[in-house]
Amino acid sequence: MNEAIKGNILTPSGWLNGTISFGERIAGIAGASADPGANADDYILPGFIDLHVHGGAGKDVMEGGGAVHAIAAIHARHGTTSMLATTMTAPPEDIDLALTAIGKAVRQRGKGEARVLGAHLEGPYINSGKLGAQPNFARAATIEEVHRLEKLAPMRVITVAPEISGHLELVRDLADHGVRVQIGHTLGSYEEGVAALDHGASGFTHLFNAMSGLHHREPGMVGAALAHAEFAELIPDLLHVHPGAIKGALRAIPRLYCVTDSTAATGMPDGEYMLGRHIVHKCMGGVRLPDGTLAGSTLTLDQALRNLVGLGLSLADASKRVSTNAADYLGLQERGRLERGAYADLVVMDRDLKLKAVYIEGERCDLNDA
């Protein structure tokens, strides 16, 4: 049975003021081109897509079991309609536990939950000298291990430090198999970043954070991203990256998209939470290790959208940064856009950009606990 809602609808060809009708998929959009600034109607946007989610609602992906479902539910209540459950650098048995649970969540979406599209394996194939908030279980990758892990859950994104011996060959093999390889947690040089892109790497993990920085005589991994990347993820919580750096990245990287890198502390009061095998502390909106190192975030994508608009982006551009660009990065043509035949993943926001409704594959989510 189709539902129909009215408002300012952001379509791939621009804003329409009219009606969108849908069941599991969008059945039709009717209306006329409009400037949403010329009326007082709600905004109807593509549902948000988060490709870097560690936790929420007090739960951490690395717990395994039902944690992924609780995480997918809390993020759905903030407009995320699909996501990648993201692992930490950890011993093999911990990663196996997490991926097994992710695989089950991919196969069965619970009521009121964001669609779990697969896994983002953020570790352990990173540089131990750039752990950030990752526990020190970093190690070099083998293609045999990666293929074994792929049997536990769909591996959509893998973060690697390309300067580690053998990793360039891994990048090529994974890219040839359709996995998006991201450069991150790396001490690699500009030249090593360019080499990784030449071997098939396609993105950068939380741009600026946990990678060699930009200097005018040593451009580093940040320089490789700004000079050559088409896609990169960035955390726009205004703690991880200065607004000026965000604006620079937006100008340099055509299809930059935003992620939360959210932790178990998301949606929870201040206190102690687990991030993999680390204890982290939430205080004043941030999440940190005891030594003060930022350890993921409490960001949700509805707040990310508001932050981007606050930085001066148009609502249409901000929407792409929290939805369409991420879908395009994964090659998903049926998500991240409002058009006939696409999944009915959409959010309704009022004029202050507060969520009024979230639909995931046509199902309306309960926002009471948001």
mmCIF file of C-alpha atoms in Angstrom:
data_model
loop_
_atom_site.group_PDB
_atom_site.id
_atom_site.type_symbol
_atom_site.label_atom_id
_atom_site.label_comp_id
_atom_site.label_asym_id
_atom_site.label_seq_id
_atom_site.Cartn_x
_atom_site.Cartn_y
_atom_site.Cartn_z
ATOM 1 C CA MET A 1 0.000 0.000 0.000
ATOM 2 C CA ASN A 2 1.490 3.315 -1.078
ATOM 3 C CA GLU A 3 1.864 6.365 1.146
ATOM 4 C CA ALA A 4 2.053 9.945 -0.120
ATOM 5 C CA ILE A 5 3.592 12.997 1.529
ATOM 6 C CA LYS A 6 3.839 16.593 0.407
ATOM 7 C CA GLY A 7 6.569 19.177 0.617
ATOM 8 C CA ASN A 8 9.711 20.501 -1.021
ATOM 9 C CA ILE A 9 11.213 17.374 -2.578
ATOM 10 C CA LEU A 10 14.912 17.271 -3.425
ATOM 11 C CA THR A 11 15.210 15.254 -6.643
ATOM 12 C CA PRO A 12 18.319 14.608 -8.773
ATOM 13 C CA SER A 13 17.166 17.384 -11.094
ATOM 14 C CA GLY A 14 16.484 19.896 -8.318
ATOM 15 C CA TRP A 15 13.708 20.992 -5.980
ATOM 16 C CA LEU A 16 10.064 20.217 -6.686
ATOM 17 C CA ASN A 17 7.138 21.307 -4.585
ATOM 18 C CA GLY A 18 4.614 18.515 -4.711
ATOM 19 C CA THR A 19 3.903 14.943 -3.632
ATOM 20 C CA ILE A 20 6.038 11.824 -3.405
ATOM 21 C CA SER A 21 4.255 8.454 -3.264
ATOM 22 C CA PHE A 22 5.904 5.212 -2.269
ATOM 23 C CA GLY A 23 5.706 1.715 -0.902
ATOM 24 C CA GLU A 24 9.019 -0.090 -0.449
ATOM 25 C CA ARG A 25 10.182 1.888 -3.457
ATOM 26 C CA ILE A 26 9.268 5.290 -4.796
ATOM 27 C CA ALA A 27 6.241 4.980 -7.073
ATOM 28 C CA GLY A 28 6.102 8.542 -8.333
ATOM 29 C CA ILE A 29 6.904 12.199 -7.752
ATOM 30 C CA ALA A 30 4.521 14.898 -8.941
ATOM 31 C CA GLY A 31 5.005 18.637 -8.656
ATOM 32 C CA ALA A 32 6.498 21.751 -10.133
ATOM 33 C CA SER A 33 9.979 23.202 -9.904
ATOM 34 C CA ALA A 34 10.196 25.432 -6.869
ATOM 35 C CA ASP A 35 12.466 27.519 -4.713
ATOM 36 C CA PRO A 36 11.942 26.101 -1.213
ATOM 37 C CA GLY A 37 12.862 29.492 0.184
ATOM 38 C CA ALA A 38 9.676 30.882 -1.336
ATOM 39 C CA ASN A 39 7.308 28.749 0.755
ATOM 40 C CA ALA A 40 7.004 27.351 4.269
ATOM 41 C CA ASP A 41 6.639 23.649 3.435
ATOM 42 C CA ASP A 42 8.745 20.843 4.914
ATOM 43 C CA TYR A 43 11.856 19.535 3.207
ATOM 44 C CA ILE A 44 11.831 15.964 1.880
ATOM 45 C CA LEU A 45 15.398 14.681 1.385
ATOM 46 C CA PRO A 46 17.076 11.369 0.546
ATOM 47 C CA GLY A 47 17.713 9.290 3.657
ATOM 48 C CA PHE A 48 21.173 9.668 5.141
ATOM 49 C CA ILE A 49 23.892 7.083 4.439
ATOM 50 C CA ASP A 50 26.690 6.589 6.986
ATOM 51 C CA LEU A 51 29.691 4.517 5.913
ATOM 52 C CA HIS A 52 31.541 4.663 9.257
ATOM 53 C CA VAL A 53 29.546 3.633 12.343
ATOM 54 C CA HIS A 54 31.154 2.038 15.407
ATOM 55 C CA GLY A 55 28.297 2.313 17.859
ATOM 56 C CA GLY A 56 25.408 4.050 19.537
ATOM 57 C CA ALA A 57 22.827 3.597 22.293
ATOM 58 C CA GLY A 58 25.545 2.262 24.611
ATOM 59 C CA LYS A 59 26.442 -0.535 22.189
ATOM 60 C CA ASP A 60 29.653 -1.159 20.245
ATOM 61 C CA VAL A 61 29.909 -3.114 16.977
ATOM 62 C CA MET A 62 32.751 -5.178 18.419
ATOM 63 C CA GLU A 63 30.393 -6.683 21.038
ATOM 64 C CA GLY A 64 28.813 -8.879 18.390
ATOM 65 C CA GLY A 65 25.427 -10.411 19.140
ATOM 66 C CA GLY A 66 22.522 -7.980 18.932
ATOM 67 C CA ALA A 67 24.601 -4.823 19.299
ATOM 68 C CA VAL A 68 24.445 -4.000 15.582
ATOM 69 C CA HIS A 69 20.644 -3.965 15.675
ATOM 70 C CA ALA A 70 20.563 -1.504 18.583
ATOM 71 C CA ILE A 71 23.097 0.698 16.793
ATOM 72 C CA ALA A 72 21.122 0.615 13.532
ATOM 73 C CA ALA A 73 17.970 1.614 15.449
ATOM 74 C CA ILE A 74 19.445 4.656 17.214
ATOM 75 C CA HIS A 75 20.933 5.977 13.977
ATOM 76 C CA ALA A 76 17.660 5.423 12.112
ATOM 77 C CA ARG A 77 15.987 7.741 14.591
ATOM 78 C CA HIS A 78 18.418 10.433 13.450
ATOM 79 C CA GLY A 79 17.718 9.984 9.747
ATOM 80 C CA THR A 80 20.286 7.339 8.774
ATOM 81 C CA THR A 81 18.500 4.922 6.473
ATOM 82 C CA SER A 82 21.509 2.770 5.553
ATOM 83 C CA MET A 83 24.963 2.295 7.045
ATOM 84 C CA LEU A 84 28.152 0.281 7.265
ATOM 85 C CA ALA A 85 28.876 -1.306 10.638
ATOM 86 C CA THR A 86 32.534 -0.556 11.312
ATOM 87 C CA THR A 87 35.072 -2.701 13.149
ATOM 88 C CA MET A 88 38.114 -1.760 15.201
ATOM 89 C CA THR A 89 41.685 -2.997 15.116
ATOM 90 C CA ALA A 90 41.495 -6.058 17.367
ATOM 91 C CA PRO A 91 42.633 -9.661 17.771
ATOM 92 C CA PRO A 92 41.309 -12.023 15.070
ATOM 93 C CA GLU A 93 38.706 -13.614 17.323
ATOM 94 C CA ASP A 94 37.160 -10.209 18.146
ATOM 95 C CA ILE A 95 36.925 -9.264 14.482
ATOM 96 C CA ASP A 96 35.355 -12.632 13.646
ATOM 97 C CA LEU A 97 32.755 -12.118 16.371
ATOM 98 C CA ALA A 98 31.845 -8.659 15.096
ATOM 99 C CA LEU A 99 31.700 -9.654 11.431
ATOM 100 C CA THR A 100 29.532 -12.675 12.169
ATOM 101 C CA ALA A 101 26.979 -10.394 13.830
ATOM 102 C CA ILE A 102 27.232 -7.861 11.000
ATOM 103 C CA GLY A 103 26.587 -10.611 8.465
ATOM 104 C CA LYS A 104 23.400 -11.601 10.285
ATOM 105 C CA ALA A 105 22.229 -7.975 10.462
ATOM 106 C CA VAL A 106 22.804 -7.575 6.719
ATOM 107 C CA ARG A 107 20.550 -10.556 6.055
ATOM 108 C CA GLN A 108 17.774 -9.447 8.409
ATOM 109 C CA ARG A 109 16.868 -5.815 9.045
ATOM 110 C CA GLY A 110 14.817 -5.315 12.187
ATOM 111 C CA LYS A 111 11.820 -2.992 12.454
ATOM 112 C CA GLY A 112 12.869 0.622 12.876
ATOM 113 C CA GLU A 113 16.497 -0.083 11.970
ATOM 114 C CA ALA A 114 18.735 1.417 9.332
ATOM 115 C CA ARG A 115 19.620 -1.004 6.568
ATOM 116 C CA VAL A 116 23.060 -2.488 7.321
ATOM 117 C CA LEU A 117 24.702 -2.713 3.911
ATOM 118 C CA GLY A 118 27.813 -4.538 5.092
ATOM 119 C CA ALA A 119 31.043 -3.956 6.963
ATOM 120 C CA HIS A 120 33.703 -1.281 6.973
ATOM 121 C CA LEU A 121 36.852 -3.035 8.185
ATOM 122 C CA GLU A 122 38.755 -0.104 9.676
ATOM 123 C CA GLY A 123 41.499 -2.284 11.106
ATOM 124 C CA PRO A 124 43.747 -4.146 11.649
ATOM 125 C CA TYR A 125 45.650 -3.357 8.436
ATOM 126 C CA ILE A 126 46.879 0.030 9.616
ATOM 127 C CA ASN A 127 50.126 1.611 10.758
ATOM 128 C CA SER A 128 50.860 1.110 14.459
ATOM 129 C CA GLY A 129 52.416 4.585 14.431
ATOM 130 C CA LYS A 130 49.061 6.196 13.557
ATOM 131 C CA LEU A 131 46.595 4.271 15.674
ATOM 132 C CA GLY A 132 44.519 7.263 16.713
ATOM 133 C CA ALA A 133 42.022 5.651 19.098
ATOM 134 C CA GLN A 134 42.560 2.151 17.725
ATOM 135 C CA PRO A 135 43.953 -0.511 20.089
ATOM 136 C CA ASN A 136 47.449 -1.662 19.171
ATOM 137 C CA PHE A 137 46.615 -4.869 17.318
ATOM 138 C CA ALA A 138 47.756 -3.558 13.944
ATOM 139 C CA ARG A 139 49.237 -6.059 11.541
ATOM 140 C CA ALA A 140 49.985 -6.530 7.870
ATOM 141 C CA ALA A 141 47.223 -7.967 5.731
ATOM 142 C CA THR A 142 47.122 -11.152 3.719
ATOM 143 C CA ILE A 143 44.681 -11.628 0.902
ATOM 144 C CA GLU A 144 43.861 -15.065 2.272
ATOM 145 C CA GLU A 145 42.684 -13.562 5.558
ATOM 146 C CA VAL A 146 40.609 -10.905 3.835
ATOM 147 C CA HIS A 147 38.866 -13.495 1.671
ATOM 148 C CA ARG A 148 38.114 -15.529 4.803
ATOM 149 C CA LEU A 149 36.607 -12.487 6.508
ATOM 150 C CA GLU A 150 34.478 -11.739 3.448
ATOM 151 C CA LYS A 151 32.660 -15.017 4.077
ATOM 152 C CA LEU A 152 31.442 -13.677 7.427
ATOM 153 C CA ALA A 153 29.994 -10.379 6.178
ATOM 154 C CA PRO A 154 29.913 -8.378 2.931
ATOM 155 C CA MET A 155 33.095 -6.313 2.949
ATOM 156 C CA ARG A 156 32.133 -2.972 1.396
ATOM 157 C CA VAL A 157 35.039 -0.829 2.610
ATOM 158 C CA ILE A 158 38.480 -1.695 3.979
ATOM 159 C CA THR A 159 40.873 0.843 5.462
ATOM 160 C CA VAL A 160 44.581 0.163 4.902
ATOM 161 C CA ALA A 161 47.890 1.923 5.427
ATOM 162 C CA PRO A 162 49.430 1.578 1.950
ATOM 163 C CA GLU A 163 53.022 2.017 3.122
ATOM 164 C CA ILE A 164 52.980 -1.358 4.898
ATOM 165 C CA SER A 165 54.861 -4.025 2.945
ATOM 166 C CA GLY A 166 52.541 -6.017 0.687
ATOM 167 C CA HIS A 167 49.593 -3.650 0.991
ATOM 168 C CA LEU A 168 49.796 -2.164 -2.496
ATOM 169 C CA GLU A 169 49.273 -5.631 -3.949
ATOM 170 C CA LEU A 170 46.351 -6.109 -1.559
ATOM 171 C CA VAL A 171 44.824 -2.827 -2.712
ATOM 172 C CA ARG A 172 44.905 -3.971 -6.321
ATOM 173 C CA ASP A 173 43.366 -7.365 -5.545
ATOM 174 C CA LEU A 174 40.564 -5.908 -3.423
ATOM 175 C CA ALA A 175 39.774 -3.179 -5.937
ATOM 176 C CA ASP A 176 39.575 -5.793 -8.687
ATOM 177 C CA HIS A 177 36.987 -7.619 -6.551
ATOM 178 C CA GLY A 178 34.830 -4.518 -6.096
ATOM 179 C CA VAL A 179 35.844 -3.628 -2.526
ATOM 180 C CA ARG A 180 36.320 0.070 -1.824
ATOM 181 C CA VAL A 181 39.798 0.462 -0.363
ATOM 182 C CA GLN A 182 40.394 3.556 1.752
ATOM 183 C CA ILE A 183 43.688 5.011 2.875
ATOM 184 C CA GLY A 184 43.774 5.708 6.584
ATOM 185 C CA HIS A 185 45.616 5.416 9.896
ATOM 186 C CA THR A 186 48.758 5.962 7.888
ATOM 187 C CA LEU A 187 52.192 7.542 8.088
ATOM 188 C CA GLY A 188 52.518 7.246 4.321
ATOM 189 C CA SER A 189 53.939 9.995 2.156
ATOM 190 C CA TYR A 190 52.246 11.891 -0.644
ATOM 191 C CA GLU A 191 53.989 9.595 -3.127
ATOM 192 C CA GLU A 192 52.774 6.470 -1.336
ATOM 193 C CA GLY A 193 49.239 7.865 -1.359
ATOM 194 C CA VAL A 194 49.381 8.501 -5.100
ATOM 195 C CA ALA A 195 50.744 4.979 -5.646
ATOM 196 C CA ALA A 196 47.835 3.533 -3.660
ATOM 197 C CA LEU A 197 45.343 5.473 -5.767
ATOM 198 C CA ASP A 198 47.084 4.207 -8.894
ATOM 199 C CA HIS A 199 46.666 0.646 -7.571
ATOM 200 C CA GLY A 200 42.929 1.088 -7.111
ATOM 201 C CA ALA A 201 42.383 2.770 -3.733
ATOM 202 C CA SER A 202 39.301 4.952 -4.009
ATOM 203 C CA GLY A 203 38.929 6.926 -0.784
ATOM 204 C CA PHE A 204 40.389 8.250 2.450
ATOM 205 C CA THR A 205 39.243 7.357 5.960
ATOM 206 C CA HIS A 206 38.233 10.355 8.138
ATOM 207 C CA LEU A 207 40.241 12.824 6.091
ATOM 208 C CA PHE A 208 42.852 14.786 8.088
ATOM 209 C CA ASN A 209 42.575 12.495 11.124
ATOM 210 C CA ALA A 210 45.185 9.774 11.758
ATOM 211 C CA MET A 211 47.215 10.456 8.618
ATOM 212 C CA SER A 212 50.365 12.361 7.673
ATOM 213 C CA GLY A 213 49.493 16.028 7.396
ATOM 214 C CA LEU A 214 49.946 18.678 4.751
ATOM 215 C CA HIS A 215 53.163 20.690 4.538
ATOM 216 C CA HIS A 216 54.085 22.700 1.476
ATOM 217 C CA ARG A 217 57.326 20.766 0.970
ATOM 218 C CA GLU A 218 55.987 17.429 2.227
ATOM 219 C CA PRO A 219 52.347 17.217 1.170
ATOM 220 C CA GLY A 220 51.772 13.970 3.044
ATOM 221 C CA MET A 221 48.663 11.825 2.772
ATOM 222 C CA VAL A 222 46.396 14.832 3.252
ATOM 223 C CA GLY A 223 48.088 16.430 0.256
ATOM 224 C CA ALA A 224 47.537 13.298 -1.839
ATOM 225 C CA ALA A 225 43.834 13.408 -0.982
ATOM 226 C CA LEU A 226 43.398 17.103 -1.709
ATOM 227 C CA ALA A 227 45.314 16.869 -4.985
ATOM 228 C CA HIS A 228 43.933 13.614 -6.380
ATOM 229 C CA ALA A 229 40.873 12.214 -4.601
ATOM 230 C CA GLU A 230 37.396 12.148 -6.070
ATOM 231 C CA PHE A 231 35.909 10.663 -2.880
ATOM 232 C CA ALA A 232 36.878 10.926 0.781
ATOM 233 C CA GLU A 233 35.023 10.685 4.082
ATOM 234 C CA LEU A 234 35.171 13.401 6.716
ATOM 235 C CA ILE A 235 33.770 13.805 10.254
ATOM 236 C CA PRO A 236 31.958 17.187 10.429
ATOM 237 C CA ASP A 237 31.363 17.305 14.178
ATOM 238 C CA LEU A 238 33.492 20.494 14.316
ATOM 239 C CA LEU A 239 35.818 18.780 16.793
ATOM 240 C CA HIS A 240 37.731 16.415 14.511
ATOM 241 C CA VAL A 241 38.328 18.971 11.738
ATOM 242 C CA HIS A 242 38.435 22.774 11.859
ATOM 243 C CA PRO A 243 35.712 24.473 9.797
ATOM 244 C CA GLY A 244 38.366 26.077 7.593
ATOM 245 C CA ALA A 245 39.872 22.691 6.776
ATOM 246 C CA ILE A 246 36.395 21.328 6.020
ATOM 247 C CA LYS A 247 35.815 24.181 3.574
ATOM 248 C CA GLY A 248 39.179 23.528 1.924
ATOM 249 C CA ALA A 249 38.373 19.847 1.493
ATOM 250 C CA LEU A 250 34.947 20.634 0.069
ATOM 251 C CA ARG A 251 36.570 22.778 -2.609
ATOM 252 C CA ALA A 252 39.266 20.227 -3.424
ATOM 253 C CA ILE A 253 37.453 16.873 -3.382
ATOM 254 C CA PRO A 254 34.445 16.814 -5.709
ATOM 255 C CA ARG A 255 32.427 14.109 -3.984
ATOM 256 C CA LEU A 256 33.513 14.431 -0.384
ATOM 257 C CA TYR A 257 30.955 12.781 1.895
ATOM 258 C CA CYS A 258 30.383 12.882 5.626
ATOM 259 C CA VAL A 259 30.439 10.117 8.235
ATOM 260 C CA THR A 260 29.851 10.093 11.966
ATOM 261 C CA ASP A 261 32.570 7.693 13.194
ATOM 262 C CA SER A 262 30.039 7.363 16.003
ATOM 263 C CA THR A 263 30.684 5.337 19.141
ATOM 264 C CA ALA A 264 28.639 3.626 21.827
ATOM 265 C CA ALA A 265 28.358 7.021 23.545
ATOM 266 C CA THR A 266 26.090 8.327 20.768
ATOM 267 C CA GLY A 267 22.675 9.133 22.182
ATOM 268 C CA MET A 268 23.884 8.481 25.724
ATOM 269 C CA PRO A 269 24.750 10.652 28.758
ATOM 270 C CA ASP A 270 28.301 11.573 29.711
ATOM 271 C CA GLY A 271 30.290 8.664 31.130
ATOM 272 C CA GLU A 272 32.487 5.696 30.244
ATOM 273 C CA TYR A 273 31.858 3.470 27.221
ATOM 274 C CA MET A 274 33.672 0.759 25.307
ATOM 275 C CA LEU A 275 35.257 1.291 21.896
ATOM 276 C CA GLY A 276 36.605 -2.093 20.933
ATOM 277 C CA ARG A 277 38.932 -2.966 23.815
ATOM 278 C CA HIS A 278 39.366 0.680 24.860
ATOM 279 C CA ILE A 279 37.460 2.507 27.579
ATOM 280 C CA VAL A 280 36.484 5.938 26.269
ATOM 281 C CA HIS A 281 34.979 8.936 28.031
ATOM 282 C CA LYS A 282 32.131 11.090 26.772
ATOM 283 C CA CYS A 283 32.188 14.651 28.055
ATOM 284 C CA MET A 284 30.861 17.921 26.589
ATOM 285 C CA GLY A 285 29.866 16.296 23.330
ATOM 286 C CA GLY A 286 33.237 14.652 22.622
ATOM 287 C CA VAL A 287 34.608 11.151 23.109
ATOM 288 C CA ARG A 288 38.217 10.725 24.200
ATOM 289 C CA LEU A 289 40.741 8.243 25.508
ATOM 290 C CA PRO A 290 42.092 8.948 28.997
ATOM 291 C CA ASP A 291 45.068 10.777 27.432
ATOM 292 C CA GLY A 292 42.722 13.176 25.616
ATOM 293 C CA THR A 293 42.948 11.600 22.141
ATOM 294 C CA LEU A 294 39.698 11.937 20.209
ATOM 295 C CA ALA A 295 38.091 8.493 20.036
ATOM 296 C CA GLY A 296 35.304 8.603 17.503
ATOM 297 C CA SER A 297 32.329 10.858 18.016
ATOM 298 C CA THR A 298 28.752 11.197 19.218
ATOM 299 C CA LEU A 299 27.709 12.750 15.911
ATOM 300 C CA THR A 300 24.539 11.793 14.066
ATOM 301 C CA LEU A 301 23.972 12.604 10.414
ATOM 302 C CA ASP A 302 21.042 14.928 11.037
ATOM 303 C CA GLN A 303 23.414 17.073 13.100
ATOM 304 C CA ALA A 304 26.093 16.690 10.423
ATOM 305 C CA LEU A 305 23.649 18.126 7.886
ATOM 306 C CA ARG A 306 22.898 21.078 10.154
ATOM 307 C CA ASN A 307 26.619 21.652 10.701
ATOM 308 C CA LEU A 308 27.265 21.742 6.964
ATOM 309 C CA VAL A 309 24.450 24.219 6.379
ATOM 310 C CA GLY A 310 25.877 26.276 9.238
ATOM 311 C CA LEU A 311 29.193 26.374 7.385
ATOM 312 C CA GLY A 312 27.455 27.932 4.394
ATOM 313 C CA LEU A 313 26.527 24.974 2.193
ATOM 314 C CA SER A 314 23.167 25.005 0.490
ATOM 315 C CA LEU A 315 20.732 22.401 1.785
ATOM 316 C CA ALA A 316 20.891 20.591 -1.555
ATOM 317 C CA ASP A 317 24.700 20.382 -1.414
ATOM 318 C CA ALA A 318 24.696 19.351 2.241
ATOM 319 C CA SER A 319 22.194 16.610 1.429
ATOM 320 C CA LYS A 320 24.547 15.149 -1.167
ATOM 321 C CA ARG A 321 27.350 15.108 1.415
ATOM 322 C CA VAL A 322 25.333 12.978 3.857
ATOM 323 C CA SER A 323 23.599 10.752 1.319
ATOM 324 C CA THR A 324 24.033 10.736 -2.446
ATOM 325 C CA ASN A 325 27.834 10.897 -2.570
ATOM 326 C CA ALA A 326 28.157 7.934 -0.191
ATOM 327 C CA ALA A 327 25.696 5.932 -2.295
ATOM 328 C CA ASP A 328 27.651 6.774 -5.434
ATOM 329 C CA TYR A 329 30.892 5.767 -3.738
ATOM 330 C CA LEU A 330 29.497 2.286 -3.101
ATOM 331 C CA GLY A 331 27.916 2.128 -6.552
ATOM 332 C CA LEU A 332 24.372 2.098 -5.149
ATOM 333 C CA GLN A 333 22.042 3.577 -7.761
ATOM 334 C CA GLU A 334 18.845 2.733 -5.851
ATOM 335 C CA ARG A 335 19.688 4.646 -2.670
ATOM 336 C CA GLY A 336 20.684 8.203 -1.864
ATOM 337 C CA ARG A 337 18.295 9.818 -4.357
ATOM 338 C CA LEU A 338 14.586 10.489 -4.650
ATOM 339 C CA GLU A 339 13.428 9.205 -8.003
ATOM 340 C CA ARG A 340 10.969 6.649 -9.301
ATOM 341 C CA GLY A 341 12.123 3.068 -8.638
ATOM 342 C CA ALA A 342 14.651 3.940 -5.924
ATOM 343 C CA TYR A 343 14.186 2.610 -2.414
ATOM 344 C CA ALA A 344 11.841 4.802 -0.380
ATOM 345 C CA ASP A 345 14.602 5.919 1.978
ATOM 346 C CA LEU A 346 13.748 9.485 2.876
ATOM 347 C CA VAL A 347 13.639 12.027 5.668
ATOM 348 C CA VAL A 348 11.221 14.856 6.311
ATOM 349 C CA MET A 349 12.653 17.944 8.034
ATOM 350 C CA ASP A 350 11.029 21.151 9.184
ATOM 351 C CA ARG A 351 12.262 24.618 8.337
ATOM 352 C CA ASP A 352 14.749 24.485 11.219
ATOM 353 C CA LEU A 353 16.145 21.195 9.846
ATOM 354 C CA LYS A 354 14.719 19.147 12.667
ATOM 355 C CA LEU A 355 13.555 15.657 11.784
ATOM 356 C CA LYS A 356 9.821 15.116 11.506
ATOM 357 C CA ALA A 357 9.769 11.688 9.853
ATOM 358 C CA VAL A 358 12.129 8.961 8.624
ATOM 359 C CA TYR A 359 11.187 6.243 6.158
ATOM 360 C CA ILE A 360 13.390 3.222 5.492
ATOM 361 C CA GLU A 361 12.374 1.183 2.457
ATOM 362 C CA GLY A 362 8.907 2.670 2.906
ATOM 363 C CA GLU A 363 8.613 1.870 6.628
ATOM 364 C CA ARG A 364 8.078 4.854 8.903
ATOM 365 C CA CYS A 365 10.361 4.834 11.936
ATOM 366 C CA ASP A 366 9.338 5.839 15.459
ATOM 367 C CA LEU A 367 11.278 8.960 16.401
ATOM 368 C CA ASN A 368 10.016 9.168 19.971
ATOM 369 C CA ASP A 369 13.346 8.060 21.430
ATOM 370 C CA ALA A 370 15.499 10.291 19.223
#
